[in-house]
Amino acid sequence: MKEQSSLRYAWYVLGILLLAYISSFIDRQILALLVKPIKASFGISDTQMGLLMGLSFALFYTLLGIPIGLMADRMSRKKIIGWGIAIWSLMTVLCGLAGSFWALFFARVGVGIGEAALSPAAYSVISDYFPKRKLATAMSIYNLGVYLGSGLSILIGAAISSMIGKENIQIPFVGEIYSWQVIFFYIGFPGLLIVLLLQTIKEPKRKELDSDKESTSKASIAEIVAYFKANKTTFLSLSFGISFMSLASYAGIYWVPTYLNRIHGWEAQKAGVVFGLIITVFATLGVLTGGRYADHLSKKGVVNAKMKAGFIGMSISVLCTIGLLMSDPNIGLIFISLFCFFAAFPYGSATAAIQEVAPNNMRAIFSAFFLFVVNIIGLGLGPLSVGLLNDIVFHDPLKIQYSIFITQFVGCIISAGLLFVGLKPFVKSVDYLKKHLMMITHP
């Protein structure tokens, strides 16, 4: 009965963290539906738009992730998350006041600074609330935020943009802003309500699968480096494997609405609604299915279940990228839907895999390293790669389908290869963690 009550509370905490993650992705990815008006307002290229979408956000998001991960292994994770939400929500509002490309760029940097606080601390909290047998499913549910937030950002953007006019708007005490900037007010301010909701949860006691002693000690930098060196193939193949999955996914999430507009002549609202629904439904089902499948394999005794689930998903995703080359948009969207499903397969299981091979007092820092690699490559380079291919290789914005296809195809191939490379080292890392805990428990 006590375990049931504990699990019910764990699901409640997970629900709040999921809500925060959804909010973060709505704030960071709303630009996917604003490519045309932003380019028109600031007179910028696809490459500059790619910088706004990815690198501006990813720059400090990735750099601050590791020091925040170290803080989360030592300080209150609840407070770290609360401050992060407050910062990114206010910086999102500031995006609505930006009067130039560079002003918007630096406001996006601020959004990244705030959002850097969430996931390293959230991963650690979830790992302390859920037993190992349910961890992949719990992580998959948390990572629904990636796809629910991405899909909802496009849907919300489409809904709000259809309600506002094209004329510039006067804001008291601020002055004139572009009409599309109002959207940032609608999505920024509600994040502050999540900060209040966060106050209803408790900071969990740090635990370890096999050792109470280990959970109370703070790992030194030297210990963290030594543990990484002993398991570097596992951490590198997992982190870089998911980073190229992320590169392929972000290329589509940010640019497919523009592809539907430029190549098939769809209005921005129609492209937003259709693609937003595809991400919300198919990617959400994909990340849930991937997590459940990984837990199913774990119950059958497959030690590298979480890596294996990711490898299978990315291998199938390679084939689905062909949808971008279809002349019929309806057939193309079927393949794009399948891509969203299978490319989401690895995400929940991969984050659970990090927790499975890292000691409790190093979980947040290894999660931060994982997020550093994933976001600097995936978010930083995914949208930018499409813009660069459009401007530098094809010199034609109407070749965007080829730019997205190349980015996704290459990303999926590299991701599947790296996850395959990590299958055997992951098994060794699970054994290494057991020995590590034994040494601490019985020195």
CSV table of C-alpha atoms in Angstrom, one decimal:
chain,number,residue,atom,x,y,z
A,1,MET,CA,0.0,0.0,0.0
A,2,LYS,CA,2.8,2.4,0.9
A,3,GLU,CA,4.5,1.7,-2.5
A,4,GLN,CA,1.2,2.4,-4.3
A,5,SER,CA,0.8,5.7,-2.5
A,6,SER,CA,4.4,6.6,-3.3
A,7,LEU,CA,3.9,5.8,-7.0
A,8,ARG,CA,0.7,7.9,-7.2
A,9,TYR,CA,2.6,10.9,-5.8
A,10,ALA,CA,5.5,10.1,-8.2
A,11,TRP,CA,3.0,10.3,-11.2
A,12,TYR,CA,1.7,13.6,-9.8
A,13,VAL,CA,5.3,15.0,-9.7
A,14,LEU,CA,5.9,13.7,-13.2
A,15,GLY,CA,2.8,15.4,-14.4
A,16,ILE,CA,4.0,18.8,-13.2
A,17,LEU,CA,7.5,18.2,-14.7
A,18,LEU,CA,5.8,17.2,-18.0
A,19,LEU,CA,3.8,20.4,-18.0
A,20,ALA,CA,6.9,22.4,-17.5
A,21,TYR,CA,8.7,20.6,-20.3
A,22,ILE,CA,5.7,21.2,-22.7
A,23,SER,CA,5.8,24.9,-21.8
A,24,SER,CA,9.5,25.0,-22.5
A,25,PHE,CA,9.1,23.5,-26.0
A,26,ILE,CA,6.2,25.8,-26.8
A,27,ASP,CA,8.3,28.8,-26.0
A,28,ARG,CA,11.4,27.6,-27.8
A,29,GLN,CA,9.8,26.3,-31.0
A,30,ILE,CA,7.1,28.8,-31.7
A,31,LEU,CA,9.4,30.2,-34.4
A,32,ALA,CA,8.6,27.3,-36.7
A,33,LEU,CA,5.4,29.0,-37.7
A,34,LEU,CA,6.8,32.5,-37.8
A,35,VAL,CA,9.5,32.1,-40.5
A,36,LYS,CA,7.7,34.1,-43.1
A,37,PRO,CA,6.7,37.1,-41.0
A,38,ILE,CA,10.0,37.3,-39.2
A,39,LYS,CA,12.0,37.2,-42.4
A,40,ALA,CA,9.7,39.9,-43.8
A,41,SER,CA,10.0,42.1,-40.8
A,42,PHE,CA,13.7,41.9,-40.3
A,43,GLY,CA,14.8,41.2,-43.9
A,44,ILE,CA,16.9,38.2,-43.0
A,45,SER,CA,18.0,35.0,-44.9
A,46,ASP,CA,17.1,31.3,-44.3
A,47,THR,CA,20.6,30.9,-42.6
A,48,GLN,CA,19.8,33.8,-40.2
A,49,MET,CA,16.4,32.2,-39.5
A,50,GLY,CA,18.2,29.0,-38.8
A,51,LEU,CA,20.4,30.8,-36.3
A,52,LEU,CA,17.3,32.2,-34.5
A,53,MET,CA,15.7,28.8,-34.4
A,54,GLY,CA,18.6,26.8,-33.1
A,55,LEU,CA,22.0,28.2,-32.4
A,56,SER,CA,20.8,31.3,-30.5
A,57,PHE,CA,18.8,29.1,-28.1
A,58,ALA,CA,21.3,26.2,-28.0
A,59,LEU,CA,24.4,28.4,-27.3
A,60,PHE,CA,23.9,29.0,-23.5
A,61,TYR,CA,21.3,26.2,-23.1
A,62,THR,CA,24.2,23.7,-23.8
A,63,LEU,CA,27.0,25.7,-22.1
A,64,LEU,CA,25.1,26.2,-18.8
A,65,GLY,CA,23.7,22.6,-18.8
A,66,ILE,CA,26.8,21.1,-17.3
A,67,PRO,CA,27.4,23.6,-14.4
A,68,ILE,CA,23.6,23.4,-13.7
A,69,GLY,CA,23.9,19.6,-13.7
A,70,LEU,CA,26.7,19.8,-11.1
A,71,MET,CA,24.4,22.1,-9.0
A,72,ALA,CA,21.5,19.7,-9.3
A,73,ASP,CA,23.7,16.9,-7.8
A,74,ARG,CA,24.3,19.1,-4.8
A,75,MET,CA,21.4,21.5,-4.3
A,76,SER,CA,17.6,21.7,-4.3
A,77,ARG,CA,16.5,20.6,-7.8
A,78,LYS,CA,13.0,22.0,-7.2
A,79,LYS,CA,14.5,25.5,-6.7
A,80,ILE,CA,16.7,25.2,-9.7
A,81,ILE,CA,13.7,24.2,-11.9
A,82,GLY,CA,11.5,27.0,-10.5
A,83,TRP,CA,14.1,29.8,-11.2
A,84,GLY,CA,14.6,28.3,-14.7
A,85,ILE,CA,10.9,28.4,-15.6
A,86,ALA,CA,10.6,32.0,-14.4
A,87,ILE,CA,13.6,33.1,-16.5
A,88,TRP,CA,12.6,31.4,-19.7
A,89,SER,CA,9.0,32.7,-19.4
A,90,LEU,CA,10.1,36.3,-19.0
A,91,MET,CA,12.7,36.0,-21.8
A,92,THR,CA,10.0,34.7,-24.1
A,93,VAL,CA,7.9,37.8,-23.3
A,94,LEU,CA,11.0,39.9,-24.2
A,95,CYS,CA,11.0,38.2,-27.6
A,96,GLY,CA,7.8,40.0,-28.2
A,97,LEU,CA,9.5,43.3,-27.7
A,98,ALA,CA,12.5,42.7,-29.9
A,99,GLY,CA,12.8,45.3,-32.6
A,100,SER,CA,15.7,43.8,-34.7
A,101,PHE,CA,17.3,40.5,-35.6
A,102,TRP,CA,20.0,40.8,-32.9
A,103,ALA,CA,17.5,41.9,-30.2
A,104,LEU,CA,15.5,38.7,-31.0
A,105,PHE,CA,18.7,36.7,-31.1
A,106,PHE,CA,19.7,37.7,-27.6
A,107,ALA,CA,16.2,37.3,-26.2
A,108,ARG,CA,16.3,33.7,-27.6
A,109,VAL,CA,19.7,33.3,-25.8
A,110,GLY,CA,17.9,34.2,-22.6
A,111,VAL,CA,15.2,31.6,-23.2
A,112,GLY,CA,18.0,29.0,-23.6
A,113,ILE,CA,19.6,30.1,-20.3
A,114,GLY,CA,16.3,29.5,-18.4
A,115,GLU,CA,15.5,26.2,-20.0
A,116,ALA,CA,19.0,24.9,-19.3
A,117,ALA,CA,17.8,24.4,-15.7
A,118,LEU,CA,15.0,22.0,-16.3
A,119,SER,CA,16.0,18.7,-17.7
A,120,PRO,CA,19.2,17.8,-15.8
A,121,ALA,CA,17.4,18.4,-12.5
A,122,ALA,CA,14.1,16.8,-13.7
A,123,TYR,CA,15.9,13.6,-14.8
A,124,SER,CA,17.5,13.3,-11.4
A,125,VAL,CA,14.1,13.9,-9.6
A,126,ILE,CA,12.3,11.3,-11.8
A,127,SER,CA,15.0,8.8,-11.1
A,128,ASP,CA,14.6,9.3,-7.4
A,129,TYR,CA,10.8,8.9,-7.5
A,130,PHE,CA,10.5,5.9,-9.8
A,131,PRO,CA,11.7,2.3,-9.4
A,132,LYS,CA,14.0,0.9,-12.1
A,133,ARG,CA,11.3,-1.2,-13.6
A,134,LYS,CA,9.2,1.8,-14.5
A,135,LEU,CA,12.0,4.3,-15.2
A,136,ALA,CA,12.0,4.0,-19.0
A,137,THR,CA,8.2,4.5,-19.1
A,138,ALA,CA,8.4,7.5,-16.7
A,139,MET,CA,11.2,9.1,-18.8
A,140,SER,CA,9.2,8.5,-22.0
A,141,ILE,CA,6.2,10.3,-20.5
A,142,TYR,CA,8.4,13.2,-19.4
A,143,ASN,CA,9.9,13.4,-22.9
A,144,LEU,CA,6.4,13.6,-24.3
A,145,GLY,CA,7.0,17.2,-23.6
A,146,VAL,CA,9.4,17.4,-26.6
A,147,TYR,CA,6.7,16.4,-29.0
A,148,LEU,CA,3.6,17.7,-27.3
A,149,GLY,CA,5.3,21.1,-26.9
A,150,SER,CA,6.6,21.1,-30.5
A,151,GLY,CA,3.2,20.1,-31.9
A,152,LEU,CA,1.2,22.5,-29.6
A,153,SER,CA,3.6,25.4,-30.4
A,154,ILE,CA,2.7,25.1,-34.1
A,155,LEU,CA,-1.0,24.6,-33.3
A,156,ILE,CA,-1.1,27.5,-30.9
A,157,GLY,CA,0.9,29.7,-33.2
A,158,ALA,CA,-1.6,28.9,-36.1
A,159,ALA,CA,-4.6,29.6,-33.9
A,160,ILE,CA,-3.3,32.9,-32.5
A,161,SER,CA,-1.9,34.2,-35.8
A,162,SER,CA,-5.3,33.7,-37.4
A,163,MET,CA,-6.9,35.9,-34.7
A,164,ILE,CA,-4.5,38.9,-35.0
A,165,GLY,CA,-4.3,41.3,-37.9
A,166,LYS,CA,-1.3,42.2,-40.1
A,167,GLU,CA,-1.0,45.8,-38.9
A,168,ASN,CA,1.6,46.7,-36.3
A,169,ILE,CA,0.3,46.9,-32.7
A,170,GLN,CA,0.7,49.7,-30.1
A,171,ILE,CA,1.6,48.5,-26.6
A,172,PRO,CA,1.3,51.0,-23.7
A,173,PHE,CA,4.7,52.1,-22.3
A,174,VAL,CA,6.4,50.1,-25.0
A,175,GLY,CA,5.4,51.5,-28.3
A,176,GLU,CA,4.8,49.8,-31.7
A,177,ILE,CA,5.6,46.1,-32.2
A,178,TYR,CA,5.0,43.7,-35.1
A,179,SER,CA,1.7,41.9,-35.0
A,180,TRP,CA,3.3,38.4,-34.9
A,181,GLN,CA,5.2,39.4,-31.7
A,182,VAL,CA,1.9,39.3,-29.7
A,183,ILE,CA,2.2,35.5,-29.8
A,184,PHE,CA,5.2,35.6,-27.4
A,185,PHE,CA,3.1,37.3,-24.8
A,186,TYR,CA,0.4,34.6,-25.0
A,187,ILE,CA,2.9,31.8,-24.5
A,188,GLY,CA,5.3,33.5,-22.2
A,189,PHE,CA,3.2,34.7,-19.2
A,190,PRO,CA,1.4,31.3,-18.5
A,191,GLY,CA,4.8,29.8,-17.7
A,192,LEU,CA,4.8,31.8,-14.5
A,193,LEU,CA,1.8,29.9,-13.3
A,194,ILE,CA,3.8,26.6,-13.5
A,195,VAL,CA,6.3,28.1,-11.0
A,196,LEU,CA,3.4,28.4,-8.5
A,197,LEU,CA,2.3,24.8,-9.3
A,198,LEU,CA,5.8,23.6,-8.7
A,199,GLN,CA,5.6,24.7,-5.1
A,200,THR,CA,3.2,21.8,-4.4
A,201,ILE,CA,5.8,19.1,-4.9
A,202,LYS,CA,8.5,17.9,-2.5
A,203,GLU,CA,12.2,17.7,-3.1
A,204,PRO,CA,12.8,13.8,-3.2
A,205,LYS,CA,15.3,12.1,-1.0
A,206,ARG,CA,18.3,11.0,-3.1
A,207,LYS,CA,18.5,7.3,-3.4
A,208,GLU,CA,20.5,4.6,-5.1
A,209,LEU,CA,19.4,1.2,-6.4
A,210,ASP,CA,21.9,-0.6,-4.1
A,211,SER,CA,23.5,2.0,-1.8
A,212,ASP,CA,22.3,4.6,0.6
A,213,LYS,CA,25.9,5.6,1.4
A,214,GLU,CA,26.7,6.5,-2.2
A,215,SER,CA,23.6,8.6,-2.5
A,216,THR,CA,24.7,11.0,0.3
A,217,SER,CA,28.2,11.5,-1.0
A,218,LYS,CA,29.1,14.3,-3.4
A,219,ALA,CA,31.2,13.1,-6.4
A,220,SER,CA,34.4,15.1,-7.0
A,221,ILE,CA,35.4,16.3,-10.4
A,222,ALA,CA,38.2,13.7,-10.5
A,223,GLU,CA,35.7,10.9,-9.7
A,224,ILE,CA,33.3,12.0,-12.4
A,225,VAL,CA,36.1,12.2,-15.0
A,226,ALA,CA,37.4,8.7,-13.9
A,227,TYR,CA,33.9,7.2,-14.2
A,228,PHE,CA,33.4,8.8,-17.6
A,229,LYS,CA,36.7,7.4,-18.9
A,230,ALA,CA,35.8,3.9,-17.7
A,231,ASN,CA,32.5,4.1,-19.7
A,232,LYS,CA,33.3,6.6,-22.4
A,233,THR,CA,32.1,4.4,-25.3
A,234,THR,CA,28.7,4.0,-23.8
A,235,PHE,CA,28.3,7.7,-22.9
A,236,LEU,CA,29.6,8.9,-26.2
A,237,SER,CA,27.7,6.5,-28.5
A,238,LEU,CA,24.5,7.2,-26.6
A,239,SER,CA,24.9,11.0,-26.5
A,240,PHE,CA,26.1,11.4,-30.0
A,241,GLY,CA,23.6,8.8,-31.3
A,242,ILE,CA,20.7,10.7,-29.9
A,243,SER,CA,22.2,14.1,-30.9
A,244,PHE,CA,22.0,13.1,-34.6
A,245,MET,CA,18.5,11.8,-34.1
A,246,SER,CA,17.7,15.2,-32.6
A,247,LEU,CA,19.4,16.9,-35.6
A,248,ALA,CA,17.1,15.1,-38.0
A,249,SER,CA,14.0,15.7,-35.9
A,250,TYR,CA,14.6,19.5,-35.4
A,251,ALA,CA,15.3,19.9,-39.1
A,252,GLY,CA,11.7,18.7,-39.7
A,253,ILE,CA,10.0,20.3,-36.7
A,254,TYR,CA,11.3,23.8,-37.6
A,255,TRP,CA,11.2,23.7,-41.4
A,256,VAL,CA,8.3,21.3,-42.6
A,257,PRO,CA,5.6,24.0,-42.2
A,258,THR,CA,7.7,26.3,-44.4
A,259,TYR,CA,8.2,23.4,-46.9
A,260,LEU,CA,4.5,22.9,-47.1
A,261,ASN,CA,4.0,26.6,-47.7
A,262,ARG,CA,6.8,27.1,-50.3
A,263,ILE,CA,6.5,23.8,-52.2
A,264,HIS,CA,2.8,22.9,-52.0
A,265,GLY,CA,1.4,26.4,-51.5
A,266,TRP,CA,-0.3,25.7,-48.2
A,267,GLU,CA,-1.3,28.7,-46.1
A,268,ALA,CA,0.7,29.0,-42.8
A,269,GLN,CA,-2.4,28.3,-40.7
A,270,LYS,CA,-3.2,25.1,-42.6
A,271,ALA,CA,0.4,23.9,-42.6
A,272,GLY,CA,0.6,24.6,-38.8
A,273,VAL,CA,-2.6,22.8,-38.0
A,274,VAL,CA,-1.8,19.7,-40.1
A,275,PHE,CA,1.9,19.4,-39.1
A,276,GLY,CA,1.2,20.3,-35.5
A,277,LEU,CA,-1.4,17.5,-35.2
A,278,ILE,CA,1.1,15.0,-36.9
A,279,ILE,CA,3.8,15.8,-34.3
A,280,THR,CA,1.4,15.8,-31.4
A,281,VAL,CA,-0.2,12.5,-32.3
A,282,PHE,CA,2.6,10.4,-34.0
A,283,ALA,CA,5.7,11.6,-32.2
A,284,THR,CA,3.9,11.3,-28.9
A,285,LEU,CA,2.8,7.7,-29.7
A,286,GLY,CA,6.4,7.0,-30.8
A,287,VAL,CA,8.1,8.2,-27.6
A,288,LEU,CA,5.6,6.3,-25.5
A,289,THR,CA,5.9,3.1,-27.6
A,290,GLY,CA,9.7,3.3,-27.5
A,291,GLY,CA,9.7,3.6,-23.7
A,292,ARG,CA,7.2,0.8,-23.2
A,293,TYR,CA,9.1,-1.4,-25.7
A,294,ALA,CA,12.3,-0.8,-23.8
A,295,ASP,CA,10.7,-1.7,-20.5
A,296,HIS,CA,9.2,-4.9,-22.1
A,297,LEU,CA,12.7,-5.9,-23.3
A,298,SER,CA,14.1,-5.2,-19.8
A,299,LYS,CA,11.6,-7.5,-18.2
A,300,LYS,CA,12.7,-10.2,-20.6
A,301,GLY,CA,16.3,-9.7,-19.4
A,302,VAL,CA,17.7,-7.7,-22.3
A,303,VAL,CA,20.3,-5.6,-20.5
A,304,ASN,CA,20.8,-3.1,-23.3
A,305,ALA,CA,17.0,-2.8,-24.0
A,306,LYS,CA,17.0,1.0,-23.9
A,307,MET,CA,19.8,1.3,-26.5
A,308,LYS,CA,18.3,-1.5,-28.6
A,309,ALA,CA,14.9,0.3,-28.8
A,310,GLY,CA,16.7,3.5,-30.0
A,311,PHE,CA,18.6,1.6,-32.6
A,312,ILE,CA,15.5,0.0,-34.0
A,313,GLY,CA,13.6,3.3,-34.2
A,314,MET,CA,16.4,5.1,-36.0
A,315,SER,CA,17.0,2.3,-38.5
A,316,ILE,CA,13.4,2.5,-39.6
A,317,SER,CA,13.4,6.3,-39.6
A,318,VAL,CA,16.1,6.3,-42.4
A,319,LEU,CA,13.5,4.8,-44.8
A,320,CYS,CA,10.8,7.3,-43.8
A,321,THR,CA,12.8,10.4,-44.9
A,322,ILE,CA,11.8,9.6,-48.5
A,323,GLY,CA,8.5,11.3,-47.9
A,324,LEU,CA,10.0,14.8,-48.4
A,325,LEU,CA,10.8,13.8,-52.0
A,326,MET,CA,7.2,12.9,-52.9
A,327,SER,CA,5.4,15.1,-55.3
A,328,ASP,CA,2.0,14.3,-53.8
A,329,PRO,CA,1.9,16.1,-50.3
A,330,ASN,CA,-0.7,13.6,-49.0
A,331,ILE,CA,1.6,10.6,-49.6
A,332,GLY,CA,4.6,12.6,-48.4
A,333,LEU,CA,2.8,13.4,-45.1
A,334,ILE,CA,2.2,9.7,-44.5
A,335,PHE,CA,5.9,9.1,-44.6
A,336,ILE,CA,6.5,12.3,-42.5
A,337,SER,CA,4.1,10.9,-39.9
A,338,LEU,CA,5.9,7.6,-39.8
A,339,PHE,CA,9.2,9.5,-39.5
A,340,CYS,CA,7.8,11.4,-36.5
A,341,PHE,CA,6.8,8.1,-34.9
A,342,PHE,CA,10.0,6.2,-35.3
A,343,ALA,CA,12.4,9.1,-34.8
A,344,ALA,CA,10.7,9.7,-31.4
A,345,PHE,CA,11.2,6.0,-30.5
A,346,PRO,CA,14.6,6.4,-28.9
A,347,TYR,CA,14.1,9.6,-26.8
A,348,GLY,CA,12.5,8.3,-23.6
A,349,SER,CA,14.5,5.1,-23.5
A,350,ALA,CA,17.7,7.0,-24.1
A,351,THR,CA,17.3,9.3,-21.2
A,352,ALA,CA,16.5,6.4,-19.0
A,353,ALA,CA,19.6,4.6,-20.3
A,354,ILE,CA,21.8,7.4,-18.9
A,355,GLN,CA,20.2,7.0,-15.5
A,356,GLU,CA,20.8,3.2,-15.6
A,357,VAL,CA,24.6,3.5,-16.1
A,358,ALA,CA,25.3,6.6,-13.9
A,359,PRO,CA,25.6,6.6,-10.1
A,360,ASN,CA,23.0,8.7,-8.3
A,361,ASN,CA,25.5,11.4,-7.3
A,362,MET,CA,26.6,11.8,-10.9
A,363,ARG,CA,23.2,11.4,-12.7
A,364,ALA,CA,22.5,15.1,-13.2
A,365,ILE,CA,26.0,15.9,-14.5
A,366,PHE,CA,25.9,13.0,-17.0
A,367,SER,CA,22.4,14.0,-18.0
A,368,ALA,CA,23.7,17.5,-18.5
A,369,PHE,CA,26.6,16.2,-20.7
A,370,PHE,CA,24.0,14.2,-22.6
A,371,LEU,CA,21.9,17.3,-23.1
A,372,PHE,CA,24.9,19.4,-24.0
A,373,VAL,CA,25.9,17.1,-26.9
A,374,VAL,CA,22.3,16.5,-28.0
A,375,ASN,CA,21.4,20.2,-28.1
A,376,ILE,CA,24.5,21.7,-29.5
A,377,ILE,CA,24.4,19.2,-32.5
A,378,GLY,CA,20.6,18.6,-32.7
A,379,LEU,CA,19.1,22.0,-31.9
A,380,GLY,CA,22.1,24.1,-32.7
A,381,LEU,CA,22.9,22.6,-36.1
A,382,GLY,CA,19.6,20.9,-37.2
A,383,PRO,CA,17.6,24.0,-38.2
A,384,LEU,CA,20.8,25.8,-39.3
A,385,SER,CA,21.9,23.0,-41.6
A,386,VAL,CA,18.6,23.3,-43.6
A,387,GLY,CA,19.1,27.1,-43.9
A,388,LEU,CA,22.7,26.8,-45.0
A,389,LEU,CA,21.9,24.1,-47.6
A,390,ASN,CA,19.1,26.4,-49.0
A,391,ASP,CA,21.4,29.5,-49.1
A,392,ILE,CA,24.8,28.1,-49.9
A,393,VAL,CA,24.4,24.8,-51.7
A,394,PHE,CA,21.1,25.2,-53.7
A,395,HIS,CA,20.9,29.0,-53.7
A,396,ASP,CA,17.1,28.5,-54.0
A,397,PRO,CA,14.5,28.6,-51.2
A,398,LEU,CA,12.3,26.4,-53.4
A,399,LYS,CA,14.8,23.5,-52.9
A,400,ILE,CA,13.9,23.3,-49.2
A,401,GLN,CA,12.6,19.7,-49.5
A,402,TYR,CA,16.1,18.5,-50.6
A,403,SER,CA,17.7,20.5,-47.7
A,404,ILE,CA,15.5,18.9,-45.1
A,405,PHE,CA,15.9,15.4,-46.7
A,406,ILE,CA,19.7,15.5,-46.8
A,407,THR,CA,19.8,16.7,-43.1
A,408,GLN,CA,17.4,14.1,-41.9
A,409,PHE,CA,18.8,11.2,-44.0
A,410,VAL,CA,22.4,11.8,-42.9
A,411,GLY,CA,21.3,12.4,-39.3
A,412,CYS,CA,19.3,9.1,-39.1
A,413,ILE,CA,22.1,7.1,-40.7
A,414,ILE,CA,24.7,8.4,-38.2
A,415,SER,CA,22.4,8.0,-35.3
A,416,ALA,CA,21.5,4.4,-36.0
A,417,GLY,CA,25.2,3.6,-36.5
A,418,LEU,CA,26.3,5.1,-33.2
A,419,LEU,CA,23.5,3.4,-31.2
A,420,PHE,CA,24.5,0.1,-32.7
A,421,VAL,CA,28.1,0.7,-31.7
A,422,GLY,CA,27.0,1.3,-28.1
A,423,LEU,CA,25.0,-1.9,-27.7
A,424,LYS,CA,27.8,-4.1,-26.2
A,425,PRO,CA,29.6,-1.3,-24.3
A,426,PHE,CA,26.3,-0.5,-22.6
A,427,VAL,CA,26.1,-4.0,-21.1
A,428,LYS,CA,29.6,-3.6,-19.8
A,429,SER,CA,28.7,-0.3,-18.2
A,430,VAL,CA,25.7,-1.8,-16.4
A,431,ASP,CA,28.1,-4.3,-14.9
A,432,TYR,CA,30.7,-1.6,-14.1
A,433,LEU,CA,28.0,0.4,-12.1
A,434,LYS,CA,27.2,-2.7,-10.0
A,435,LYS,CA,30.9,-3.2,-9.2
A,436,HIS,CA,31.3,0.6,-8.5
A,437,LEU,CA,28.4,0.4,-6.0
A,438,MET,CA,29.8,-2.8,-4.4
A,439,MET,CA,33.1,-1.0,-3.8
A,440,ILE,CA,31.4,1.9,-2.1
A,441,THR,CA,29.1,-0.3,0.0
A,442,HIS,CA,31.8,-2.8,1.0
A,443,PRO,CA,35.1,-1.0,0.7
